[in-house]
Amino acid sequence: MSAYTTMGAEALDALIAQLEQEADAVRARGLKLDMARGKPSVEQTDLARPMLDMLTSTSSLVDEGVPADNYGFPDGLPSARRLAAELLGVDAANVVVSGSSSLNLMHDTVVNAYTHGIGGNVPWCVQGEVKFLCPCPGYDRHFAVTERYGITNVPIEMRADGPNMDEVERLVEGDPTVKGIWCVPKYANPTGITYSDEVVRRFAALKPAAPDFRIFWDNAYVVHDLGEQADELLNIFDALEQAGATDLVYEFASTAKVTFPSSGMAFVTASPSDIAELRAAFAIERVSPEKISQLAHVRFLRDVDGIRAHMAKHAKILRPRFNLVQRKLEEGLGDLGIATWTKPRGGYFVSFDGPEGSAKAIVALMADLGVTLTGAGATWPYGKDPKDTNIRIAPTFPSLADLDAALDVFVLVVKLVSARLARAQA
Ligand SMILES: Cc1ncc(COP(=O)(O)O)c(C=O)c1O
């Protein structure tokens, strides 16, 4: 029961008329605000500008004896692999640093399984129906990769401590057509939750029905804390070792939201045999990676402490934005019982749920009033949010003033759409 569903028709009509007047006034302002994608703000990307000074025409371009300015070393520069390994807590021997986009590495990993198979198994493309589990709400670009190759995306309930593991175990262990699962284990996109130790251990203990099942562990927000109170994620490779398991996880990450999105350093790690397979696949696609960019990165970031110090500067910029989201939503909607939202301690998003049947209407009315949001349904496979409730709030890119204005409009729109829904049921 919300404050609106307990109101009578007459009171709701009066409320709707008042909110519509306010919406008309907003429309007249001709706003043009964007809260759609999880991009760092200009202040954040500016933090990485000194990286551009790390290399000049007189700099040494040799990294631990390896020339960065020529072909060779397809797994990346030694110091770049070590930095990535340190960040993920794995052995550098099992790390490939390549390209500037972790999504690109995920895509290529799916394609390799699709066209050539994993571990000597038949390629997915000739296996008939192949399924991927998609914890929802989740990251639309993950779902787009598997959808593109005709893989069936199966929604899985997302909880406060990670995916519903009873469901994951039932499907992975009982259905050999289930070949993978998309996971963002820390500060998940968009809920911002971090998987509990128990969930990570249950992932590591999975006994898949398919020998070519793999967990796609996208640790995109591994160091993206908003404050000192950070979430801790259990290292999946440590959990695998304890469970006596191997060949189960591909882990991905990048510096896209540490330095420059689309010009960062992307990496993947897996078991020795899985990484050897990926290395062989990548060797057909590219001679060797962007080692000049890697060299600039390692000279700028140096080590994990250097990354953490740099991320603390990002956090200082982001914290006021995330605090503003919480304050505005709490002040505007806190007492009404019409919506819930997450309070993440890191990452790039807040996940918002309005009343059933509201999300599409909210996003459409927001656009009409001049504020772009991520499309409703985007956080579900095939864009189909079964209850039409979920909206991804991306507060990082707009200025504080723009965000403030956009959130005021959001609160107004959520109230109006919720009141209209309640009126339709009154
Ligand atoms: C969960 C997740 N993974 C991957 C990416 C993209 O990373 P990259 O730029 O390294 O491809 C994003 C970007 O928003 C993301 O949210």
Short mmCIF file of C-alpha atoms and ligand atoms in Angstrom, two decimals:
data_model
loop_
_atom_site.label_atom_id
_atom_site.label_comp_id
_atom_site.label_asym_id
_atom_site.label_seq_id
_atom_site.Cartn_x
_atom_site.Cartn_y
_atom_site.Cartn_z
CA MET A 1 0.00 0.00 0.00
CA SER A 2 1.40 3.38 -0.95
CA ALA A 3 0.30 6.87 0.03
CA TYR A 4 -1.41 7.12 -3.38
CA THR A 5 -3.24 3.81 -3.46
CA THR A 6 -4.96 4.69 -0.19
CA MET A 7 -6.21 8.05 -1.55
CA GLY A 8 -9.73 8.41 -2.93
CA ALA A 9 -10.45 9.27 -6.59
CA GLU A 10 -11.25 12.90 -5.84
CA ALA A 11 -8.04 13.53 -3.91
CA LEU A 12 -6.05 11.79 -6.62
CA ASP A 13 -7.65 13.94 -9.32
CA ALA A 14 -6.68 17.07 -7.44
CA LEU A 15 -3.13 15.82 -6.93
CA ILE A 16 -2.77 14.88 -10.60
CA ALA A 17 -4.04 18.30 -11.71
CA GLN A 18 -1.50 20.01 -9.46
CA LEU A 19 1.39 17.78 -10.62
CA GLU A 20 0.40 18.29 -14.27
CA GLN A 21 0.59 22.03 -13.76
CA GLU A 22 4.08 21.66 -12.33
CA ALA A 23 5.06 19.45 -15.30
CA ASP A 24 3.77 22.08 -17.73
CA ALA A 25 5.96 24.67 -16.01
CA VAL A 26 9.00 22.38 -16.36
CA ARG A 27 8.23 21.74 -20.03
CA ALA A 28 8.12 25.46 -20.64
CA ARG A 29 11.69 25.79 -19.35
CA GLY A 30 12.98 23.80 -22.37
CA LEU A 31 15.49 21.77 -20.35
CA LYS A 32 18.07 19.60 -22.10
CA LEU A 33 19.60 17.30 -19.49
CA ASP A 34 21.15 13.85 -19.85
CA MET A 35 21.21 11.18 -17.15
CA ALA A 36 21.36 8.29 -19.58
CA ARG A 37 24.75 6.60 -19.64
CA GLY A 38 27.36 5.79 -17.05
CA LYS A 39 30.09 8.10 -18.24
CA PRO A 40 32.60 9.87 -16.01
CA SER A 41 32.24 13.62 -15.80
CA VAL A 42 34.71 15.98 -17.45
CA GLU A 43 36.35 16.69 -14.06
CA GLN A 44 37.02 12.96 -13.75
CA THR A 45 38.56 12.44 -17.17
CA ASP A 46 40.64 15.57 -16.54
CA LEU A 47 42.26 13.71 -13.62
CA ALA A 48 44.02 11.45 -16.14
CA ARG A 49 45.42 14.25 -18.27
CA PRO A 50 48.87 14.07 -16.62
CA MET A 51 49.10 10.57 -18.10
CA LEU A 52 49.45 12.27 -21.46
CA ASP A 53 52.72 13.81 -20.24
CA MET A 54 54.23 10.43 -19.34
CA LEU A 55 55.50 9.89 -22.88
CA THR A 56 57.30 12.46 -24.97
CA SER A 57 59.43 12.16 -28.09
CA THR A 58 62.47 11.69 -25.86
CA SER A 59 60.98 9.11 -23.42
CA SER A 60 62.39 5.61 -23.27
CA LEU A 61 59.80 3.32 -24.82
CA VAL A 62 61.24 0.18 -23.26
CA ASP A 63 59.40 -1.58 -20.44
CA GLU A 64 61.51 -4.11 -18.54
CA GLY A 65 63.48 -4.85 -21.69
CA VAL A 66 60.36 -5.00 -23.88
CA PRO A 67 60.01 -2.41 -26.66
CA ALA A 68 56.60 -0.77 -26.56
CA ASP A 69 57.00 0.80 -29.97
CA ASN A 70 56.90 -2.32 -32.08
CA TYR A 71 55.07 -5.59 -32.67
CA GLY A 72 55.45 -8.46 -30.25
CA PHE A 73 54.40 -9.38 -26.70
CA PRO A 74 50.78 -10.18 -27.53
CA ASP A 75 49.88 -10.59 -23.83
CA GLY A 76 50.85 -6.97 -23.15
CA LEU A 77 53.80 -5.25 -21.49
CA PRO A 78 55.23 -7.08 -18.46
CA SER A 79 54.53 -4.17 -16.12
CA ALA A 80 50.97 -3.76 -17.46
CA ARG A 81 50.23 -7.45 -16.89
CA ARG A 82 51.66 -7.20 -13.39
CA LEU A 83 49.54 -4.15 -12.60
CA ALA A 84 46.37 -5.89 -13.86
CA ALA A 85 47.26 -9.05 -11.94
CA GLU A 86 47.87 -7.08 -8.76
CA LEU A 87 44.53 -5.32 -9.16
CA LEU A 88 42.63 -8.58 -9.59
CA GLY A 89 44.74 -10.59 -7.14
CA VAL A 90 45.80 -13.21 -9.68
CA ASP A 91 48.98 -14.57 -11.26
CA ALA A 92 50.33 -12.27 -13.98
CA ALA A 93 51.17 -15.36 -16.05
CA ASN A 94 47.43 -15.84 -16.55
CA VAL A 95 46.66 -12.27 -17.60
CA VAL A 96 46.32 -10.85 -21.08
CA VAL A 97 46.23 -7.06 -21.37
CA SER A 98 44.87 -6.11 -24.73
CA GLY A 99 42.80 -3.39 -26.30
CA SER A 100 41.05 -0.51 -24.64
CA SER A 101 37.67 -2.09 -23.91
CA SER A 102 36.87 -4.98 -21.58
CA LEU A 103 33.50 -5.33 -23.35
CA ASN A 104 35.44 -5.98 -26.51
CA LEU A 105 37.35 -8.79 -24.77
CA MET A 106 34.07 -10.24 -23.46
CA HIS A 107 32.60 -10.09 -26.95
CA ASP A 108 35.63 -11.80 -28.47
CA THR A 109 35.52 -14.48 -25.76
CA VAL A 110 31.87 -15.21 -26.54
CA VAL A 111 32.62 -15.27 -30.26
CA ASN A 112 35.52 -17.67 -29.78
CA ALA A 113 33.23 -20.06 -27.89
CA TYR A 114 30.54 -19.59 -30.50
CA THR A 115 32.73 -20.27 -33.52
CA HIS A 116 35.44 -22.56 -32.12
CA GLY A 117 34.17 -23.97 -28.84
CA ILE A 118 35.72 -24.04 -25.38
CA GLY A 119 38.21 -26.69 -24.26
CA GLY A 120 37.81 -28.92 -27.30
CA ASN A 121 34.01 -28.96 -27.06
CA VAL A 122 31.78 -28.45 -30.08
CA PRO A 123 31.33 -24.73 -30.96
CA TRP A 124 28.21 -23.20 -29.49
CA CYS A 125 26.99 -22.27 -32.97
CA VAL A 126 26.37 -25.93 -33.83
CA GLN A 127 24.92 -27.01 -30.50
CA GLY A 128 21.31 -25.96 -31.09
CA GLU A 129 19.84 -23.75 -28.40
CA VAL A 130 22.47 -22.19 -26.14
CA LYS A 131 21.54 -20.17 -23.04
CA PHE A 132 23.15 -17.48 -20.91
CA LEU A 133 21.94 -16.50 -17.46
CA CYS A 134 21.41 -12.77 -16.98
CA PRO A 135 21.00 -11.49 -13.43
CA CYS A 136 18.43 -8.67 -13.68
CA PRO A 137 18.47 -5.78 -13.53
CA GLY A 138 21.80 -5.97 -15.31
CA TYR A 139 24.05 -4.39 -17.93
CA ASP A 140 22.35 -3.97 -21.30
CA ARG A 141 25.58 -4.27 -23.30
CA HIS A 142 26.26 -7.72 -21.82
CA PHE A 143 22.84 -8.89 -22.89
CA ALA A 144 23.35 -7.38 -26.35
CA VAL A 145 26.51 -9.47 -26.92
CA THR A 146 24.83 -12.81 -26.32
CA GLU A 147 21.60 -11.74 -28.03
CA ARG A 148 23.60 -10.87 -31.17
CA TYR A 149 24.78 -14.47 -31.50
CA GLY A 150 21.32 -15.94 -31.05
CA ILE A 151 22.08 -17.09 -27.52
CA THR A 152 18.95 -17.18 -25.36
CA ASN A 153 19.26 -14.70 -22.49
CA VAL A 154 17.54 -16.05 -19.37
CA PRO A 155 16.71 -13.51 -16.64
CA ILE A 156 17.78 -14.45 -13.11
CA GLU A 157 16.56 -12.68 -10.01
CA MET A 158 19.10 -10.29 -8.53
CA ARG A 159 19.12 -9.97 -4.75
CA ALA A 160 20.87 -7.71 -2.26
CA ASP A 161 23.79 -10.17 -2.00
CA GLY A 162 24.01 -11.24 -5.66
CA PRO A 163 22.06 -13.43 -8.06
CA ASN A 164 19.54 -15.95 -6.71
CA MET A 165 22.03 -18.83 -6.35
CA ASP A 166 19.34 -21.50 -5.90
CA GLU A 167 18.16 -20.64 -9.41
CA VAL A 168 21.72 -20.38 -10.77
CA GLU A 169 22.66 -23.80 -9.34
CA ARG A 170 19.44 -25.42 -10.57
CA LEU A 171 19.93 -24.16 -14.12
CA VAL A 172 23.73 -24.47 -14.43
CA GLU A 173 23.87 -27.92 -12.84
CA GLY A 174 20.70 -29.25 -14.45
CA ASP A 175 20.71 -27.88 -17.99
CA PRO A 176 23.64 -28.57 -20.36
CA THR A 177 22.41 -25.87 -22.76
CA VAL A 178 23.31 -23.22 -20.15
CA LYS A 179 26.78 -22.09 -21.24
CA GLY A 180 27.41 -18.93 -19.29
CA ILE A 181 26.33 -16.26 -16.87
CA TRP A 182 26.98 -12.52 -16.94
CA CYS A 183 28.17 -11.25 -13.55
CA VAL A 184 29.22 -7.79 -12.34
CA PRO A 185 30.28 -8.95 -8.88
CA LYS A 186 31.28 -5.63 -7.35
CA TYR A 187 29.06 -2.54 -7.39
CA ALA A 188 26.91 -4.26 -10.00
CA ASN A 189 25.52 -2.33 -12.92
CA PRO A 190 22.93 -1.02 -12.09
CA THR A 191 22.07 -2.08 -8.52
CA GLY A 192 25.49 -1.24 -7.06
CA ILE A 193 25.41 -4.32 -4.83
CA THR A 194 28.48 -6.51 -4.22
CA TYR A 195 28.20 -10.28 -4.17
CA SER A 196 28.52 -11.75 -0.67
CA ASP A 197 31.30 -14.21 0.18
CA GLU A 198 28.70 -16.98 0.25
CA VAL A 199 27.52 -16.14 -3.26
CA VAL A 200 31.10 -16.06 -4.58
CA ARG A 201 31.79 -19.44 -2.93
CA ARG A 202 28.64 -20.92 -4.42
CA PHE A 203 29.75 -19.70 -7.85
CA ALA A 204 33.16 -21.32 -7.35
CA ALA A 205 31.51 -24.58 -6.24
CA LEU A 206 29.21 -24.86 -9.28
CA LYS A 207 29.26 -28.24 -11.01
CA PRO A 208 28.00 -27.28 -14.46
CA ALA A 209 26.10 -29.80 -16.56
CA ALA A 210 27.94 -28.37 -19.60
CA PRO A 211 31.73 -28.81 -19.72
CA ASP A 212 31.89 -25.61 -21.78
CA PHE A 213 30.01 -23.50 -19.23
CA ARG A 214 31.92 -20.41 -18.03
CA ILE A 215 31.22 -17.57 -15.62
CA PHE A 216 31.82 -14.18 -17.24
CA TRP A 217 33.04 -12.24 -14.16
CA ASP A 218 33.07 -8.60 -15.24
CA ASN A 219 34.88 -6.82 -12.42
CA ALA A 220 34.37 -3.44 -14.08
CA TYR A 221 34.09 -1.59 -10.75
CA VAL A 222 36.88 -3.33 -8.86
CA VAL A 223 38.36 -0.10 -7.44
CA HIS A 224 35.44 2.25 -7.87
CA ASP A 225 34.58 2.98 -4.23
CA LEU A 226 32.70 6.16 -3.36
CA GLY A 227 34.07 6.50 0.15
CA GLU A 228 36.21 4.93 2.80
CA GLN A 229 33.49 2.41 3.64
CA ALA A 230 34.11 0.17 0.67
CA ASP A 231 32.58 -3.20 -0.20
CA GLU A 232 34.94 -6.18 -0.16
CA LEU A 233 34.60 -8.80 -2.87
CA LEU A 234 35.99 -12.27 -2.27
CA ASN A 235 38.57 -13.18 -4.92
CA ILE A 236 36.82 -15.70 -7.19
CA PHE A 237 40.11 -17.39 -8.10
CA ASP A 238 40.92 -17.94 -4.41
CA ALA A 239 37.42 -19.40 -3.98
CA LEU A 240 37.98 -21.65 -7.00
CA GLU A 241 41.24 -22.91 -5.53
CA GLN A 242 39.53 -23.68 -2.22
CA ALA A 243 36.76 -25.49 -4.08
CA GLY A 244 39.35 -27.47 -6.07
CA ALA A 245 37.88 -26.12 -9.31
CA THR A 246 39.45 -24.77 -12.47
CA ASP A 247 38.41 -23.76 -15.99
CA LEU A 248 35.25 -22.08 -14.73
CA VAL A 249 35.79 -18.29 -14.78
CA TYR A 250 36.86 -15.60 -17.20
CA GLU A 251 37.47 -12.40 -15.28
CA PHE A 252 37.52 -9.05 -17.07
CA ALA A 253 38.30 -5.47 -16.07
CA SER A 254 39.68 -2.27 -17.50
CA THR A 255 40.91 1.18 -16.62
CA ALA A 256 38.09 2.72 -18.69
CA LYS A 257 36.74 4.50 -15.61
CA VAL A 258 40.14 5.00 -14.02
CA THR A 259 41.81 6.92 -16.87
CA PHE A 260 39.95 7.46 -20.15
CA PRO A 261 36.85 5.55 -21.29
CA SER A 262 37.59 3.97 -24.68
CA SER A 263 41.30 4.75 -24.28
CA GLY A 264 42.03 2.71 -21.18
CA MET A 265 43.72 -0.63 -20.75
CA ALA A 266 41.56 -3.78 -20.81
CA PHE A 267 42.46 -7.18 -19.40
CA VAL A 268 41.25 -10.72 -18.95
CA THR A 269 42.39 -13.53 -16.68
CA ALA A 270 41.39 -17.19 -16.54
CA SER A 271 42.81 -20.61 -15.72
CA PRO A 272 46.09 -21.50 -17.50
CA SER A 273 44.32 -23.62 -20.13
CA ASP A 274 41.45 -21.17 -20.68
CA ILE A 275 43.82 -18.22 -21.04
CA ALA A 276 45.98 -20.20 -23.45
CA GLU A 277 42.89 -20.77 -25.58
CA LEU A 278 41.97 -17.08 -25.54
CA ARG A 279 45.56 -16.09 -26.29
CA ALA A 280 45.47 -18.32 -29.37
CA ALA A 281 42.16 -16.81 -30.50
CA PHE A 282 43.33 -13.25 -29.97
CA ALA A 283 46.55 -13.99 -31.87
CA ILE A 284 44.48 -14.42 -35.03
CA GLU A 285 42.67 -11.11 -34.49
CA ARG A 286 45.58 -8.85 -33.63
CA VAL A 287 49.35 -8.94 -33.89
CA SER A 288 49.88 -7.30 -30.54
CA PRO A 289 48.11 -4.79 -28.31
CA GLU A 290 48.50 -1.01 -27.81
CA LYS A 291 51.70 -1.15 -25.78
CA ILE A 292 52.37 2.59 -26.00
CA SER A 293 49.09 3.22 -24.20
CA GLN A 294 49.99 0.51 -21.67
CA LEU A 295 53.35 2.16 -21.05
CA ALA A 296 51.71 5.53 -20.38
CA HIS A 297 49.29 3.81 -18.00
CA VAL A 298 51.92 2.01 -15.95
CA ARG A 299 54.11 5.09 -15.71
CA PHE A 300 51.14 7.14 -14.55
CA LEU A 301 49.38 4.67 -12.24
CA ARG A 302 52.52 2.76 -11.15
CA ASP A 303 50.94 0.15 -8.86
CA VAL A 304 47.72 -0.68 -7.03
CA ASP A 305 48.42 1.97 -4.41
CA GLY A 306 48.78 4.48 -7.24
CA ILE A 307 45.43 3.36 -8.67
CA ARG A 308 43.76 3.62 -5.25
CA ALA A 309 45.13 7.13 -4.71
CA HIS A 310 43.87 8.12 -8.15
CA MET A 311 40.44 6.57 -7.50
CA ALA A 312 40.16 8.53 -4.25
CA LYS A 313 40.20 11.67 -6.43
CA HIS A 314 37.37 10.24 -8.55
CA ALA A 315 35.43 9.44 -5.38
CA LYS A 316 35.74 13.01 -4.16
CA ILE A 317 34.06 14.18 -7.37
CA LEU A 318 31.40 11.47 -7.40
CA ARG A 319 30.38 11.42 -3.74
CA PRO A 320 28.41 14.70 -3.84
CA ARG A 321 26.51 13.44 -6.90
CA PHE A 322 25.53 10.14 -5.29
CA ASN A 323 24.66 11.93 -2.02
CA LEU A 324 22.46 14.31 -3.96
CA VAL A 325 20.57 11.42 -5.57
CA GLN A 326 19.89 9.89 -2.15
CA ARG A 327 18.86 13.21 -0.61
CA LYS A 328 16.53 14.22 -3.44
CA LEU A 329 14.85 10.82 -3.67
CA GLU A 330 14.50 10.57 0.10
CA GLU A 331 13.08 14.10 0.42
CA GLY A 332 10.80 13.76 -2.60
CA LEU A 333 9.62 10.18 -2.39
CA GLY A 334 10.77 8.79 0.96
CA ASP A 335 7.38 8.97 2.70
CA LEU A 336 5.17 7.92 -0.18
CA GLY A 337 5.89 4.18 -0.39
CA ILE A 338 5.71 4.30 -4.21
CA ALA A 339 9.36 3.56 -5.01
CA THR A 340 12.55 1.91 -3.80
CA TRP A 341 16.13 2.56 -4.83
CA THR A 342 19.60 1.27 -4.03
CA LYS A 343 22.25 3.04 -1.95
CA PRO A 344 25.52 1.81 -3.42
CA ARG A 345 28.95 2.38 -1.89
CA GLY A 346 30.62 2.43 -5.29
CA GLY A 347 30.19 1.97 -9.01
CA TYR A 348 28.30 4.21 -11.39
CA PHE A 349 24.59 3.73 -10.86
CA VAL A 350 21.57 3.80 -8.62
CA SER A 351 18.84 1.32 -9.48
CA PHE A 352 15.32 2.68 -9.04
CA ASP A 353 12.05 0.77 -8.95
CA GLY A 354 8.72 2.56 -9.24
CA PRO A 355 5.23 1.06 -9.10
CA GLU A 356 4.41 -1.81 -11.45
CA GLY A 357 3.78 -0.52 -14.97
CA SER A 358 5.48 2.83 -14.37
CA ALA A 359 9.02 2.73 -15.82
CA LYS A 360 8.24 3.25 -19.51
CA ALA A 361 5.81 6.07 -18.70
CA ILE A 362 8.35 7.74 -16.39
CA VAL A 363 11.15 7.62 -18.98
CA ALA A 364 8.82 8.90 -21.72
CA LEU A 365 7.52 11.79 -19.62
CA MET A 366 11.08 12.66 -18.52
CA ALA A 367 12.09 12.88 -22.20
CA ASP A 368 9.06 15.06 -22.87
CA LEU A 369 10.22 17.39 -20.09
CA GLY A 370 13.77 17.53 -21.45
CA VAL A 371 15.63 14.91 -19.37
CA THR A 372 17.06 11.82 -21.06
CA LEU A 373 17.24 8.63 -19.00
CA THR A 374 18.43 5.14 -19.92
CA GLY A 375 15.57 3.49 -21.80
CA ALA A 376 13.09 1.62 -19.60
CA GLY A 377 13.60 -2.11 -19.93
CA ALA A 378 17.28 -1.71 -20.87
CA THR A 379 18.33 -3.51 -17.71
CA TRP A 380 16.53 -6.68 -18.85
CA PRO A 381 17.24 -9.04 -21.76
CA TYR A 382 15.42 -8.08 -24.95
CA GLY A 383 14.45 -4.79 -23.25
CA LYS A 384 11.59 -6.56 -21.48
CA ASP A 385 11.24 -5.67 -17.84
CA PRO A 386 8.35 -7.98 -16.91
CA LYS A 387 6.92 -5.64 -14.29
CA ASP A 388 8.02 -2.41 -16.00
CA THR A 389 9.42 -0.98 -12.78
CA ASN A 390 13.18 -0.55 -13.19
CA ILE A 391 15.04 2.62 -14.14
CA ARG A 392 18.81 3.04 -14.10
CA ILE A 393 19.94 6.38 -12.70
CA ALA A 394 23.37 7.42 -13.93
CA PRO A 395 24.44 10.45 -11.87
CA THR A 396 28.12 10.67 -12.82
CA PHE A 397 28.19 12.73 -16.02
CA PRO A 398 25.95 15.77 -15.42
CA SER A 399 27.24 18.71 -13.39
CA LEU A 400 25.89 18.91 -9.84
CA ALA A 401 23.59 21.76 -10.87
CA ASP A 402 22.22 19.79 -13.85
CA LEU A 403 21.82 16.68 -11.74
CA ASP A 404 19.96 18.68 -9.12
CA ALA A 405 17.56 20.00 -11.76
CA ALA A 406 17.15 16.56 -13.38
CA LEU A 407 16.36 14.92 -10.03
CA ASP A 408 13.68 17.50 -9.25
CA VAL A 409 12.03 16.66 -12.56
CA PHE A 410 12.43 12.95 -11.85
CA VAL A 411 10.71 13.20 -8.47
CA LEU A 412 7.85 15.17 -10.01
CA VAL A 413 7.47 12.68 -12.87
CA VAL A 414 7.55 9.64 -10.57
CA LYS A 415 4.81 11.20 -8.46
CA LEU A 416 2.67 12.09 -11.48
CA VAL A 417 2.97 8.69 -13.16
CA SER A 418 2.36 6.88 -9.84
CA ALA A 419 -0.68 9.05 -9.10
CA ARG A 420 -2.10 8.34 -12.57
CA LEU A 421 -1.58 4.61 -12.07
CA ALA A 422 -3.25 4.75 -8.66
CA ARG A 423 -6.15 6.74 -10.18
CA ALA A 424 -6.63 4.10 -12.88
CA GLN A 425 -7.06 1.51 -10.12
CA ALA A 426 -9.14 3.67 -7.77
C1 LIG B 1 29.62 -3.62 -16.03
C2 LIG B 1 30.36 -2.95 -17.14
N1 LIG B 1 31.26 -3.65 -17.83
C3 LIG B 1 31.95 -3.09 -18.84
C4 LIG B 1 31.77 -1.78 -19.18
C5 LIG B 1 32.54 -1.22 -20.32
O1 LIG B 1 33.90 -1.29 -20.03
P1 LIG B 1 34.97 -1.01 -21.16
O2 LIG B 1 34.95 0.42 -21.47
O3 LIG B 1 36.25 -1.50 -20.56
O4 LIG B 1 34.57 -1.83 -22.36
C6 LIG B 1 30.86 -1.00 -18.47
C7 LIG B 1 30.62 0.40 -18.83
O5 LIG B 1 29.69 1.04 -18.42
C8 LIG B 1 30.14 -1.60 -17.42
O6 LIG B 1 29.24 -0.93 -16.69
#
